PDB file of C-alpha atoms in Angstrom:
ATOM      1  CA  MET A   1     -25.743  -3.975  -7.863  1.00 32.00           C
ATOM      2  CA  GLU A   2     -25.621  -5.904  -4.589  1.00 39.00           C
ATOM      3  CA  SER A   3     -28.186  -5.125  -1.926  1.00 40.00           C
ATOM      4  CA  ASP A   4     -27.431  -3.301   1.319  1.00 44.00           C
ATOM      5  CA  LEU A   5     -28.266  -6.562   3.110  1.00 46.00           C
ATOM      6  CA  ASP A   6     -25.425  -8.333   1.298  1.00 51.00           C
ATOM      7  CA  ASN A   7     -22.995  -5.609   2.388  1.00 52.00           C
ATOM      8  CA  THR A   8     -24.226  -5.887   5.994  1.00 71.00           C
ATOM      9  CA  VAL A   9     -23.593  -9.640   6.010  1.00 76.00           C
ATOM     10  CA  ASP A  10     -20.053  -9.043   4.718  1.00 73.00           C
ATOM     11  CA  GLU A  11     -19.472  -6.504   7.495  1.00 70.00           C
ATOM     12  CA  GLN A  12     -20.748  -8.934  10.126  1.00 77.00           C
ATOM     13  CA  ALA A  13     -18.532 -11.710   8.784  1.00 77.00           C
ATOM     14  CA  ALA A  14     -15.450  -9.469   8.898  1.00 74.00           C
ATOM     15  CA  ALA A  15     -16.278  -8.307  12.419  1.00 74.00           C
ATOM     16  CA  TRP A  16     -16.610 -11.899  13.625  1.00 77.00           C
ATOM     17  CA  PHE A  17     -13.367 -12.858  11.934  1.00 74.00           C
ATOM     18  CA  ILE A  18     -11.434 -10.108  13.729  1.00 69.00           C
ATOM     19  CA  ARG A  19     -13.060 -10.939  17.072  1.00 70.00           C
ATOM     20  CA  LEU A  20     -12.298 -14.664  16.827  1.00 72.00           C
ATOM     21  CA  ARG A  21      -8.617 -14.015  16.171  1.00 65.00           C
ATOM     22  CA  ALA A  22      -8.274 -11.929  19.355  1.00 62.00           C
ATOM     23  CA  ALA A  23      -6.155 -13.296  22.200  1.00 57.00           C
ATOM     24  CA  ASN A  24      -9.018 -12.994  24.723  1.00 63.00           C
ATOM     25  CA  VAL A  25     -11.734 -14.761  22.702  1.00 64.00           C
ATOM     26  CA  SER A  26     -14.025 -16.727  25.059  1.00 69.00           C
ATOM     27  CA  ARG A  27     -16.156 -19.821  24.729  1.00 67.00           C
ATOM     28  CA  GLN A  28     -19.210 -17.542  24.813  1.00 74.00           C
ATOM     29  CA  ASP A  29     -17.752 -15.613  21.866  1.00 74.00           C
ATOM     30  CA  GLU A  30     -17.425 -18.877  19.949  1.00 73.00           C
ATOM     31  CA  ALA A  31     -20.962 -19.899  20.892  1.00 73.00           C
ATOM     32  CA  SER A  32     -22.433 -16.577  19.780  1.00 80.00           C
ATOM     33  CA  PHE A  33     -20.489 -16.704  16.540  1.00 82.00           C
ATOM     34  CA  LEU A  34     -21.739 -20.200  15.738  1.00 80.00           C
ATOM     35  CA  GLN A  35     -25.298 -19.120  16.442  1.00 81.00           C
ATOM     36  CA  TRP A  36     -24.859 -16.305  13.912  1.00 84.00           C
ATOM     37  CA  LEU A  37     -23.133 -18.643  11.463  1.00 82.00           C
ATOM     38  CA  GLU A  38     -25.939 -21.204  11.448  1.00 81.00           C
ATOM     39  CA  GLN A  39     -28.753 -18.707  10.967  1.00 84.00           C
ATOM     40  CA  THR A  40     -28.472 -18.683   7.140  1.00 84.00           C
ATOM     41  CA  ASP A  41     -26.310 -20.078   4.360  1.00 83.00           C
ATOM     42  CA  ALA A  42     -25.422 -16.467   3.473  1.00 84.00           C
ATOM     43  CA  HIS A  43     -23.653 -16.059   6.833  1.00 84.00           C
ATOM     44  CA  ARG A  44     -21.577 -19.201   6.281  1.00 81.00           C
ATOM     45  CA  LYS A  45     -20.720 -18.226   2.703  1.00 80.00           C
ATOM     46  CA  ALA A  46     -19.640 -14.704   3.716  1.00 78.00           C
ATOM     47  CA  PHE A  47     -17.451 -16.008   6.535  1.00 78.00           C
ATOM     48  CA  ASP A  48     -15.867 -18.631   4.266  1.00 76.00           C
ATOM     49  CA  GLU A  49     -14.946 -15.873   1.820  1.00 73.00           C
ATOM     50  CA  ILE A  50     -13.435 -13.627   4.510  1.00 72.00           C
ATOM     51  CA  SER A  51     -11.424 -16.565   5.892  1.00 70.00           C
ATOM     52  CA  ALA A  52     -10.094 -17.397   2.438  1.00 67.00           C
ATOM     53  CA  LEU A  53      -9.094 -13.771   1.803  1.00 63.00           C
ATOM     54  CA  TRP A  54      -7.047 -13.738   4.994  1.00 59.00           C
ATOM     55  CA  GLY A  55      -5.547 -17.209   4.414  1.00 56.00           C
ATOM     56  CA  ASP A  56      -7.185 -18.693   7.525  1.00 51.00           C
ATOM     57  CA  ALA A  57      -9.615 -21.298   6.186  1.00 50.00           C
ATOM     58  CA  ASP A  58      -8.875 -23.648   9.143  1.00 50.00           C
ATOM     59  CA  LEU A  59     -10.535 -21.215  11.554  1.00 48.00           C
ATOM     60  CA  LEU A  60     -14.083 -22.130  10.536  1.00 50.00           C
ATOM     61  CA  LYS A  61     -13.303 -25.858  10.579  1.00 50.00           C
ATOM     62  CA  GLY A  62     -12.017 -25.682  14.144  1.00 50.00           C
ATOM     63  CA  LEU A  63     -14.994 -23.717  15.413  1.00 48.00           C
ATOM     64  CA  THR A  64     -17.462 -26.075  13.731  1.00 48.00           C
ATOM     65  CA  ALA A  65     -15.868 -29.008  15.521  1.00 46.00           C
ATOM     66  CA  SER A  66     -16.229 -27.125  18.814  1.00 42.00           C
ATOM     67  CA  ALA A  67     -19.911 -26.560  18.115  1.00 39.00           C
ATOM     68  CA  GLN A  68     -20.502 -30.254  17.539  1.00 44.00           C
ATOM     69  CA  LYS A  69     -18.652 -31.130  20.734  1.00 41.00           C
ATOM     70  CA  HIS A  70     -20.645 -28.747  22.938  1.00 36.00           C
ATOM     71  CA  GLY A  71     -24.021 -29.082  21.182  1.00 37.00           C
ATOM     72  CA  ILE A  72     -24.517 -25.370  20.667  1.00 31.00           C
ATOM     73  CA  ALA A  73     -27.901 -24.361  19.181  1.00 33.00           C
ATOM     74  CA  PRO A  74     -28.329 -21.322  16.885  1.00 33.00           C
ATOM     75  CA  ARG A  75     -29.934 -18.135  18.194  1.00 36.00           C
ATOM     76  CA  SER A  76     -29.614 -14.413  17.463  1.00 36.00           C
ATOM     77  CA  ASP A  77     -27.297 -12.155  19.465  1.00 42.00           C
ATOM     78  CA  LYS A  78     -27.263  -8.535  18.233  1.00 42.00           C
ATOM     79  CA  LYS A  79     -25.384  -7.200  21.268  1.00 44.00           C
ATOM     80  CA  ARG A  80     -22.498  -9.554  20.602  1.00 43.00           C
ATOM     81  CA  PHE A  81     -22.238  -8.270  17.011  1.00 42.00           C
ATOM     82  CA  ILE A  82     -22.007  -4.686  18.240  1.00 44.00           C
ATOM     83  CA  ARG A  83     -19.097  -5.628  20.497  1.00 48.00           C
ATOM     84  CA  SER A  84     -17.502  -7.510  17.590  1.00 47.00           C
ATOM     85  CA  LYS A  85     -17.734  -4.477  15.346  1.00 48.00           C
ATOM     86  CA  MET A  86     -15.971  -2.431  18.028  1.00 50.00           C
ATOM     87  CA  SER A  87     -13.246  -5.084  18.086  1.00 51.00           C
ATOM     88  CA  LEU A  88     -12.769  -4.607  14.334  1.00 51.00           C
ATOM     89  CA  ALA A  89     -12.174  -0.887  14.827  1.00 55.00           C
ATOM     90  CA  LEU A  90      -9.814  -1.490  17.759  1.00 53.00           C
ATOM     91  CA  ALA A  91      -7.834  -4.043  15.753  1.00 54.00           C
ATOM     92  CA  ALA A  92      -7.463  -1.559  12.915  1.00 54.00           C
ATOM     93  CA  CYS A  93      -6.205   1.118  15.317  1.00 53.00           C
ATOM     94  CA  LEU A  94      -3.697  -1.317  16.818  1.00 50.00           C
ATOM     95  CA  VAL A  95      -2.236  -2.184  13.400  1.00 49.00           C
ATOM     96  CA  LEU A  96      -1.883   1.490  12.501  1.00 49.00           C
ATOM     97  CA  THR A  97      -0.218   2.253  15.845  1.00 50.00           C
ATOM     98  CA  LEU A  98       2.332  -0.517  15.388  1.00 43.00           C
ATOM     99  CA  ALA A  99       3.088   0.657  11.840  1.00 49.00           C
ATOM    100  CA  PHE A 100       3.746   4.189  13.112  1.00 50.00           C
ATOM    101  CA  SER A 101       6.016   3.054  15.942  1.00 48.00           C
ATOM    102  CA  GLY A 102       8.076   1.015  13.459  1.00 51.00           C
ATOM    103  CA  GLN A 103       8.821   4.213  11.512  1.00 62.00           C
ATOM    104  CA  PHE A 104       9.792   6.328  14.509  1.00 63.00           C
ATOM    105  CA  ARG A 105      13.529   5.962  13.887  1.00 70.00           C
ATOM    106  CA  VAL A 106      13.075   7.091  10.272  1.00 73.00           C
ATOM    107  CA  LEU A 107      11.165  10.196  11.333  1.00 72.00           C
ATOM    108  CA  ILE A 108      13.892  11.177  13.805  1.00 79.00           C
ATOM    109  CA  LYS A 109      16.581  10.968  11.104  1.00 84.00           C
ATOM    110  CA  ALA A 110      14.628  12.680   8.323  1.00 89.00           C
ATOM    111  CA  ASP A 111      15.019  16.313   7.275  1.00 91.00           C
ATOM    112  CA  TYR A 112      11.787  16.271   5.255  1.00 93.00           C
ATOM    113  CA  THR A 113       8.781  13.965   5.292  1.00 92.00           C
ATOM    114  CA  SER A 114       5.418  13.687   3.553  1.00 92.00           C
ATOM    115  CA  ALA A 115       2.228  12.374   5.089  1.00 89.00           C
ATOM    116  CA  LEU A 116       0.083   9.561   3.705  1.00 88.00           C
ATOM    117  CA  GLY A 117      -1.646  10.863   0.569  1.00 90.00           C
ATOM    118  CA  GLU A 118       0.536  14.007   0.438  1.00 92.00           C
ATOM    119  CA  ARG A 119       3.076  15.226  -2.109  1.00 94.00           C
ATOM    120  CA  LYS A 120       5.663  17.736  -0.901  1.00 95.00           C
ATOM    121  CA  SER A 121       8.195  19.748  -2.936  1.00 96.00           C
ATOM    122  CA  VAL A 122      11.440  20.923  -1.314  1.00 95.00           C
ATOM    123  CA  ARG A 123      13.869  23.374  -2.943  1.00 95.00           C
ATOM    124  CA  LEU A 124      17.441  22.632  -1.898  1.00 94.00           C
ATOM    125  CA  GLU A 125      20.138  25.212  -1.269  1.00 91.00           C
ATOM    126  CA  ASP A 126      21.914  24.307  -4.548  1.00 91.00           C
ATOM    127  CA  GLY A 127      18.781  25.079  -6.588  1.00 93.00           C
ATOM    128  CA  SER A 128      17.760  21.440  -7.071  1.00 94.00           C
ATOM    129  CA  THR A 129      14.246  20.265  -6.211  1.00 96.00           C
ATOM    130  CA  VAL A 130      13.078  17.122  -4.442  1.00 97.00           C
ATOM    131  CA  MET A 131       9.402  16.136  -4.619  1.00 97.00           C
ATOM    132  CA  LEU A 132       8.339  13.554  -2.036  1.00 96.00           C
ATOM    133  CA  ASN A 133       5.580  11.157  -2.962  1.00 96.00           C
ATOM    134  CA  THR A 134       3.093   9.867  -0.385  1.00 93.00           C
ATOM    135  CA  ASP A 135       4.477   8.675   2.983  1.00 90.00           C
ATOM    136  CA  SER A 136       8.127   9.377   2.153  1.00 93.00           C
ATOM    137  CA  ALA A 137      11.186  10.739   3.962  1.00 93.00           C
ATOM    138  CA  VAL A 138      14.650  12.033   3.036  1.00 94.00           C
ATOM    139  CA  ALA A 139      17.787  13.088   4.891  1.00 94.00           C
ATOM    140  CA  LEU A 140      20.148  15.665   3.327  1.00 93.00           C
ATOM    141  CA  SER A 141      23.864  16.406   3.400  1.00 89.00           C
ATOM    142  CA  MET A 142      24.724  19.279   1.068  1.00 87.00           C
ATOM    143  CA  ASP A 143      28.159  20.211   2.448  1.00 81.00           C
ATOM    144  CA  GLY A 144      31.530  19.402   0.870  1.00 78.00           C
ATOM    145  CA  THR A 145      32.308  18.193  -2.626  1.00 85.00           C
ATOM    146  CA  GLN A 146      29.236  15.991  -3.008  1.00 87.00           C
ATOM    147  CA  ARG A 147      25.528  16.535  -2.571  1.00 92.00           C
ATOM    148  CA  TRP A 148      24.004  13.597  -0.675  1.00 93.00           C
ATOM    149  CA  VAL A 149      20.361  12.637  -0.255  1.00 95.00           C
ATOM    150  CA  GLU A 150      19.283   9.498   1.563  1.00 94.00           C
ATOM    151  CA  LEU A 151      15.815   8.217   0.700  1.00 95.00           C
ATOM    152  CA  LEU A 152      14.753   6.782   4.055  1.00 93.00           C
ATOM    153  CA  LYS A 153      11.393   5.511   2.876  1.00 91.00           C
ATOM    154  CA  GLY A 154       8.900   5.942   0.060  1.00 93.00           C
ATOM    155  CA  GLU A 155       9.581   7.611  -3.275  1.00 96.00           C
ATOM    156  CA  ALA A 156      11.032  10.901  -4.509  1.00 97.00           C
ATOM    157  CA  TYR A 157      11.415  12.781  -7.781  1.00 97.00           C
ATOM    158  CA  PHE A 158      14.637  14.742  -8.292  1.00 97.00           C
ATOM    159  CA  ASP A 159      15.156  17.758 -10.556  1.00 96.00           C
ATOM    160  CA  VAL A 160      18.898  18.246 -10.177  1.00 95.00           C
ATOM    161  CA  LYS A 161      20.706  21.488 -10.985  1.00 92.00           C
ATOM    162  CA  PRO A 162      23.940  20.674 -12.888  1.00 91.00           C
ATOM    163  CA  ASP A 163      27.230  21.200 -11.034  1.00 90.00           C
ATOM    164  CA  PRO A 164      30.247  19.354 -12.530  1.00 86.00           C
ATOM    165  CA  ASP A 165      32.244  19.885  -9.352  1.00 88.00           C
ATOM    166  CA  ARG A 166      29.596  18.469  -7.004  1.00 90.00           C
ATOM    167  CA  PRO A 167      27.893  15.222  -8.094  1.00 91.00           C
ATOM    168  CA  PHE A 168      24.393  14.669  -6.760  1.00 94.00           C
ATOM    169  CA  ILE A 169      24.078  11.252  -5.068  1.00 94.00           C
ATOM    170  CA  VAL A 170      20.931   9.510  -3.853  1.00 95.00           C
ATOM    171  CA  LYS A 171      21.256   6.528  -1.533  1.00 94.00           C
ATOM    172  CA  ALA A 172      18.287   4.195  -0.987  1.00 93.00           C
ATOM    173  CA  ASP A 173      17.943   0.728   0.521  1.00 90.00           C
ATOM    174  CA  HIS A 174      19.912  -1.296  -2.043  1.00 91.00           C
ATOM    175  CA  SER A 175      21.125   1.318  -4.512  1.00 93.00           C
ATOM    176  CA  THR A 176      23.194   4.447  -4.960  1.00 93.00           C
ATOM    177  CA  THR A 177      22.436   6.794  -7.864  1.00 94.00           C
ATOM    178  CA  ARG A 178      24.908   9.441  -9.092  1.00 92.00           C
ATOM    179  CA  VAL A 179      24.078  12.328 -11.443  1.00 91.00           C
ATOM    180  CA  LEU A 180      25.267  15.749 -12.550  1.00 78.00           C
ATOM    181  CA  GLY A 181      21.976  17.138 -13.788  1.00 81.00           C
ATOM    182  CA  THR A 182      18.778  15.322 -14.713  1.00 91.00           C
ATOM    183  CA  HIS A 183      15.169  14.443 -13.824  1.00 95.00           C
ATOM    184  CA  PHE A 184      14.668  11.030 -12.227  1.00 96.00           C
ATOM    185  CA  ILE A 185      12.725   9.062  -9.614  1.00 96.00           C
ATOM    186  CA  VAL A 186      13.947   6.733  -6.871  1.00 96.00           C
ATOM    187  CA  ASP A 187      11.428   4.428  -5.229  1.00 95.00           C
ATOM    188  CA  ARG A 188      12.083   2.198  -2.202  1.00 91.00           C
ATOM    189  CA  ASN A 189       9.583  -0.391  -3.366  1.00 84.00           C
ATOM    190  CA  GLY A 190       9.349  -3.219  -0.843  1.00 77.00           C
ATOM    191  CA  ASP A 191      12.371  -5.492  -1.258  1.00 84.00           C
ATOM    192  CA  SER A 192      13.906  -3.520  -4.122  1.00 89.00           C
ATOM    193  CA  ASP A 193      14.748  -0.003  -5.290  1.00 94.00           C
ATOM    194  CA  GLU A 194      13.381   1.288  -8.594  1.00 95.00           C
ATOM    195  CA  ILE A 195      15.264   4.055 -10.410  1.00 95.00           C
ATOM    196  CA  LYS A 196      13.461   5.728 -13.341  1.00 96.00           C
ATOM    197  CA  VAL A 197      14.952   8.437 -15.571  1.00 96.00           C
ATOM    198  CA  LEU A 198      12.528  10.927 -17.095  1.00 95.00           C
ATOM    199  CA  SER A 199      15.284  12.873 -18.847  1.00 94.00           C
ATOM    200  CA  GLY A 200      19.063  13.001 -18.665  1.00 93.00           C
ATOM    201  CA  ARG A 201      21.544  10.367 -17.553  1.00 93.00           C
ATOM    202  CA  VAL A 202      22.346   8.654 -14.245  1.00 94.00           C
ATOM    203  CA  GLU A 203      24.699   5.972 -12.956  1.00 93.00           C
ATOM    204  CA  VAL A 204      23.252   3.346 -10.635  1.00 94.00           C
ATOM    205  CA  SER A 205      25.302   1.023  -8.468  1.00 91.00           C
ATOM    206  CA  GLU A 206      24.516  -1.758  -6.031  1.00 87.00           C
ATOM    207  CA  ASN A 207      25.183  -0.625  -2.443  1.00 77.00           C
ATOM    208  CA  GLY A 208      27.598   2.079  -3.575  1.00 63.00           C
ATOM    209  CA  HIS A 209      30.038  -0.219  -5.414  1.00 71.00           C
ATOM    210  CA  TRP A 210      30.947   1.750  -8.548  1.00 67.00           C
ATOM    211  CA  LYS A 211      32.973  -0.955 -10.322  1.00 71.00           C
ATOM    212  CA  ASP A 212      30.231  -1.877 -12.822  1.00 80.00           C
ATOM    213  CA  PRO A 213      27.452   0.719 -12.581  1.00 86.00           C
ATOM    214  CA  VAL A 214      24.403   0.650 -14.848  1.00 91.00           C
ATOM    215  CA  VAL A 215      23.940   3.792 -16.943  1.00 92.00           C
ATOM    216  CA  LEU A 216      20.350   4.924 -17.552  1.00 94.00           C
ATOM    217  CA  HIS A 217      19.202   7.385 -20.222  1.00 94.00           C
ATOM    218  CA  ASP A 218      15.872   9.062 -21.057  1.00 93.00           C
ATOM    219  CA  GLY A 219      12.893   6.801 -20.402  1.00 94.00           C
ATOM    220  CA  GLN A 220      14.868   3.962 -18.844  1.00 95.00           C
ATOM    221  CA  ALA A 221      14.537   2.231 -15.486  1.00 95.00           C
ATOM    222  CA  VAL A 222      16.351  -0.378 -13.427  1.00 94.00           C
ATOM    223  CA  SER A 223      15.538  -2.466 -10.347  1.00 93.00           C
ATOM    224  CA  VAL A 224      18.075  -3.151  -7.585  1.00 92.00           C
ATOM    225  CA  ASN A 225      17.627  -5.657  -4.750  1.00 88.00           C
ATOM    226  CA  SER A 226      19.865  -7.299  -2.164  1.00 82.00           C
ATOM    227  CA  ALA A 227      20.911  -9.989  -4.645  1.00 81.00           C
ATOM    228  CA  ALA A 228      21.622  -8.125  -7.864  1.00 84.00           C
ATOM    229  CA  LEU A 229      21.611  -4.980  -9.965  1.00 89.00           C
ATOM    230  CA  GLY A 230      19.160  -5.513 -12.819  1.00 89.00           C
ATOM    231  CA  GLN A 231      19.384  -4.630 -16.488  1.00 91.00           C
ATOM    232  CA  PRO A 232      17.992  -1.364 -17.883  1.00 93.00           C
ATOM    233  CA  GLU A 233      14.470  -1.508 -19.298  1.00 94.00           C
ATOM    234  CA  MET A 234      12.345   1.036 -21.114  1.00 95.00           C
ATOM    235  CA  LEU A 235       9.523   2.696 -19.192  1.00 91.00           C
ATOM    236  CA  ASP A 236       6.387   1.548 -21.007  1.00 83.00           C
ATOM    237  CA  SER A 237       3.761   2.897 -18.612  1.00 87.00           C
ATOM    238  CA  ALA A 238       2.863   6.269 -17.141  1.00 91.00           C
ATOM    239  CA  LEU A 239       1.336   4.695 -14.025  1.00 91.00           C
ATOM    240  CA  SER A 240       4.512   4.720 -11.957  1.00 91.00           C
ATOM    241  CA  THR A 241       5.687   8.218 -12.960  1.00 94.00           C
ATOM    242  CA  SER A 242       2.525  10.299 -13.483  1.00 94.00           C
ATOM    243  CA  TRP A 243       2.245  11.031  -9.746  1.00 95.00           C
ATOM    244  CA  VAL A 244       4.814  13.798 -10.307  1.00 95.00           C
ATOM    245  CA  ASP A 245       2.091  15.732 -12.156  1.00 94.00           C
ATOM    246  CA  GLY A 246      -0.529  14.993  -9.493  1.00 94.00           C
ATOM    247  CA  PHE A 247      -2.309  12.081 -11.173  1.00 94.00           C
ATOM    248  CA  LEU A 248      -2.308   8.321 -11.579  1.00 93.00           C
ATOM    249  CA  VAL A 249      -2.545   7.850 -15.344  1.00 93.00           C
ATOM    250  CA  PHE A 250      -3.266   4.348 -16.616  1.00 92.00           C
ATOM    251  CA  GLU A 251      -3.752   3.025 -20.133  1.00 91.00           C
ATOM    252  CA  ASN A 252      -4.508  -0.655 -20.634  1.00 92.00           C
ATOM    253  CA  GLU A 253      -3.294  -1.366 -17.087  1.00 93.00           C
ATOM    254  CA  THR A 254      -4.642  -4.180 -14.931  1.00 93.00           C
ATOM    255  CA  LEU A 255      -7.005  -3.290 -12.112  1.00 92.00           C
ATOM    256  CA  GLU A 256      -4.561  -4.908  -9.685  1.00 91.00           C
ATOM    257  CA  SER A 257      -1.735  -2.597 -10.813  1.00 93.00           C
ATOM    258  CA  VAL A 258      -3.893   0.489 -10.347  1.00 92.00           C
ATOM    259  CA  VAL A 259      -5.159  -0.687  -6.949  1.00 90.00           C
ATOM    260  CA  ASN A 260      -1.555  -1.331  -5.856  1.00 90.00           C
ATOM    261  CA  GLN A 261      -0.761   2.310  -6.617  1.00 92.00           C
ATOM    262  CA  ILE A 262      -3.883   3.547  -4.816  1.00 91.00           C
ATOM    263  CA  ARG A 263      -2.834   1.546  -1.726  1.00 88.00           C
ATOM    264  CA  ARG A 264       0.131   3.887  -1.367  1.00 90.00           C
ATOM    265  CA  TYR A 265      -2.107   6.915  -0.820  1.00 91.00           C
ATOM    266  CA  ARG A 266      -4.520   5.610   1.815  1.00 85.00           C
ATOM    267  CA  SER A 267      -4.416   3.802   5.143  1.00 79.00           C
ATOM    268  CA  GLY A 268      -5.857   0.335   5.611  1.00 77.00           C
ATOM    269  CA  MET A 269      -6.206  -2.651   3.323  1.00 79.00           C
ATOM    270  CA  ILE A 270      -7.760  -3.358  -0.081  1.00 83.00           C
ATOM    271  CA  LEU A 271      -8.466  -7.033  -0.739  1.00 82.00           C
ATOM    272  CA  PHE A 272      -9.737  -8.795  -3.875  1.00 84.00           C
ATOM    273  CA  LYS A 273     -12.706 -11.074  -3.283  1.00 80.00           C
ATOM    274  CA  ASP A 274     -12.983 -11.931  -6.990  1.00 81.00           C
ATOM    275  CA  ASP A 275      -9.500 -12.793  -8.281  1.00 83.00           C
ATOM    276  CA  SER A 276     -10.685 -12.622 -11.891  1.00 88.00           C
ATOM    277  CA  LEU A 277     -10.940  -8.838 -11.498  1.00 89.00           C
ATOM    278  CA  ARG A 278      -7.188  -8.515 -10.904  1.00 90.00           C
ATOM    279  CA  ALA A 279      -6.375  -8.904 -14.618  1.00 92.00           C
ATOM    280  CA  MET A 280      -9.179  -6.621 -15.818  1.00 91.00           C
ATOM    281  CA  LYS A 281      -7.666  -3.999 -18.195  1.00 94.00           C
ATOM    282  CA  ILE A 282      -8.690  -0.395 -17.563  1.00 92.00           C
ATOM    283  CA  ASN A 283      -7.946   3.151 -18.765  1.00 92.00           C
ATOM    284  CA  GLY A 284      -8.296   6.446 -16.966  1.00 90.00           C
ATOM    285  CA  ARG A 285      -6.822   9.104 -14.718  1.00 92.00           C
ATOM    286  CA  LEU A 286      -7.224   9.684 -10.980  1.00 92.00           C
ATOM    287  CA  SER A 287      -6.297  12.843  -9.083  1.00 92.00           C
ATOM    288  CA  ILE A 288      -3.845  12.276  -6.239  1.00 91.00           C
ATOM    289  CA  ARG A 289      -5.024  15.549  -4.699  1.00 86.00           C
ATOM    290  CA  GLU A 290      -8.243  13.722  -3.793  1.00 82.00           C
ATOM    291  CA  SER A 291      -6.528  10.541  -2.615  1.00 80.00           C
ATOM    292  CA  GLY A 292      -9.326   9.602  -0.223  1.00 80.00           C
ATOM    293  CA  ASP A 293     -11.803   9.415  -3.113  1.00 86.00           C
ATOM    294  CA  MET A 294      -9.708   7.508  -5.658  1.00 89.00           C
ATOM    295  CA  LEU A 295     -11.311   4.133  -4.905  1.00 89.00           C
ATOM    296  CA  LYS A 296     -14.826   5.588  -5.043  1.00 87.00           C
ATOM    297  CA  VAL A 297     -14.116   7.290  -8.376  1.00 88.00           C
ATOM    298  CA  LEU A 298     -12.717   4.043  -9.727  1.00 88.00           C
ATOM    299  CA  GLN A 299     -15.775   2.156  -8.484  1.00 87.00           C
ATOM    300  CA  LYS A 300     -18.171   4.514 -10.264  1.00 86.00           C
ATOM    301  CA  THR A 301     -16.162   4.441 -13.470  1.00 85.00           C
ATOM    302  CA  LEU A 302     -15.897   0.650 -13.653  1.00 87.00           C
ATOM    303  CA  ALA A 303     -19.189  -0.364 -11.996  1.00 81.00           C
ATOM    304  CA  VAL A 304     -17.194  -2.839  -9.884  1.00 84.00           C
ATOM    305  CA  LYS A 305     -18.571  -3.663  -6.450  1.00 84.00           C
ATOM    306  CA  MET A 306     -16.438  -2.427  -3.543  1.00 84.00           C
ATOM    307  CA  THR A 307     -17.592  -3.228  -0.021  1.00 83.00           C
ATOM    308  CA  TYR A 308     -16.383  -0.843   2.686  1.00 81.00           C
ATOM    309  CA  LEU A 309     -16.291  -3.020   5.802  1.00 73.00           C
ATOM    310  CA  THR A 310     -14.747   0.049   7.403  1.00 68.00           C
ATOM    311  CA  ASP A 311     -12.769   2.920   5.860  1.00 67.00           C
ATOM    312  CA  TRP A 312      -9.762   0.792   6.804  1.00 72.00           C
ATOM    313  CA  LEU A 313     -10.821  -2.421   5.012  1.00 79.00           C
ATOM    314  CA  VAL A 314     -12.264  -2.515   1.465  1.00 83.00           C
ATOM    315  CA  ILE A 315     -13.213  -5.666  -0.447  1.00 84.00           C
ATOM    316  CA  VAL A 316     -13.133  -5.530  -4.272  1.00 85.00           C
ATOM    317  CA  GLY A 317     -15.612  -7.799  -6.046  1.00 79.00           C
TER     318      GLY A 317
END
């Protein structure tokens, strides 16, 4: 196990990194940072690692050149670190605020939404059920000869009541899925839509063009992006579907795959400090109902170091 001192150095390095990227950083800020940096090799090593994680390795090089130019000598400055740590918290709040404002239009259009870390079940007027995964939203149109659901963001599980006279249609970002009665999942996953059939049969088209739809049966899935409609594949993992039952179930999955799923249920960022851990194969089950504790449970189970720089930023390794 790493010492508390090691964790404190990591926290200081992250706080300095956030402060030095601010628009109002001053020469005194740079001087105080360099004084901290030159106190021990551990400070320099920790800051190098944070810079590499954020893809900004040139930052340290530029500041070191400034130190040589101005002849700055090292000395301690605890008050400056306190202000830097406040900057870290403020930066985190700013990112979260911007993310929320970007979703405002979605929230206005939605009939039902789920919060981060929440699952919500909605029974529709036709007897069908929609279960929203974490941070998801849908809009409904149940009038007329077709039943329409638009997945505005996130992921949803559909348990559709059969009605031959009224097809059930789900529109997402790049795909349109048509069914009569079945159990399936639609996931707006970054730049693509993922459609997964747990039981039954669905037709999936690209952007609503039904000329050559892909037909999915029990246990099949397909990915659709802006360029193409993929080919059906068999679901070979429970990780992406077990959330319906309230868990993340993983068997011989990589740690990176499991962490990517956990990211969906919590705010903030999870970064890998040790890239070799990404491919580590693990087995287990995590309860979504305790989404805030999933990382801590995983840490105890695997004995993998996780440094909480704040609740918003966690470093693995």
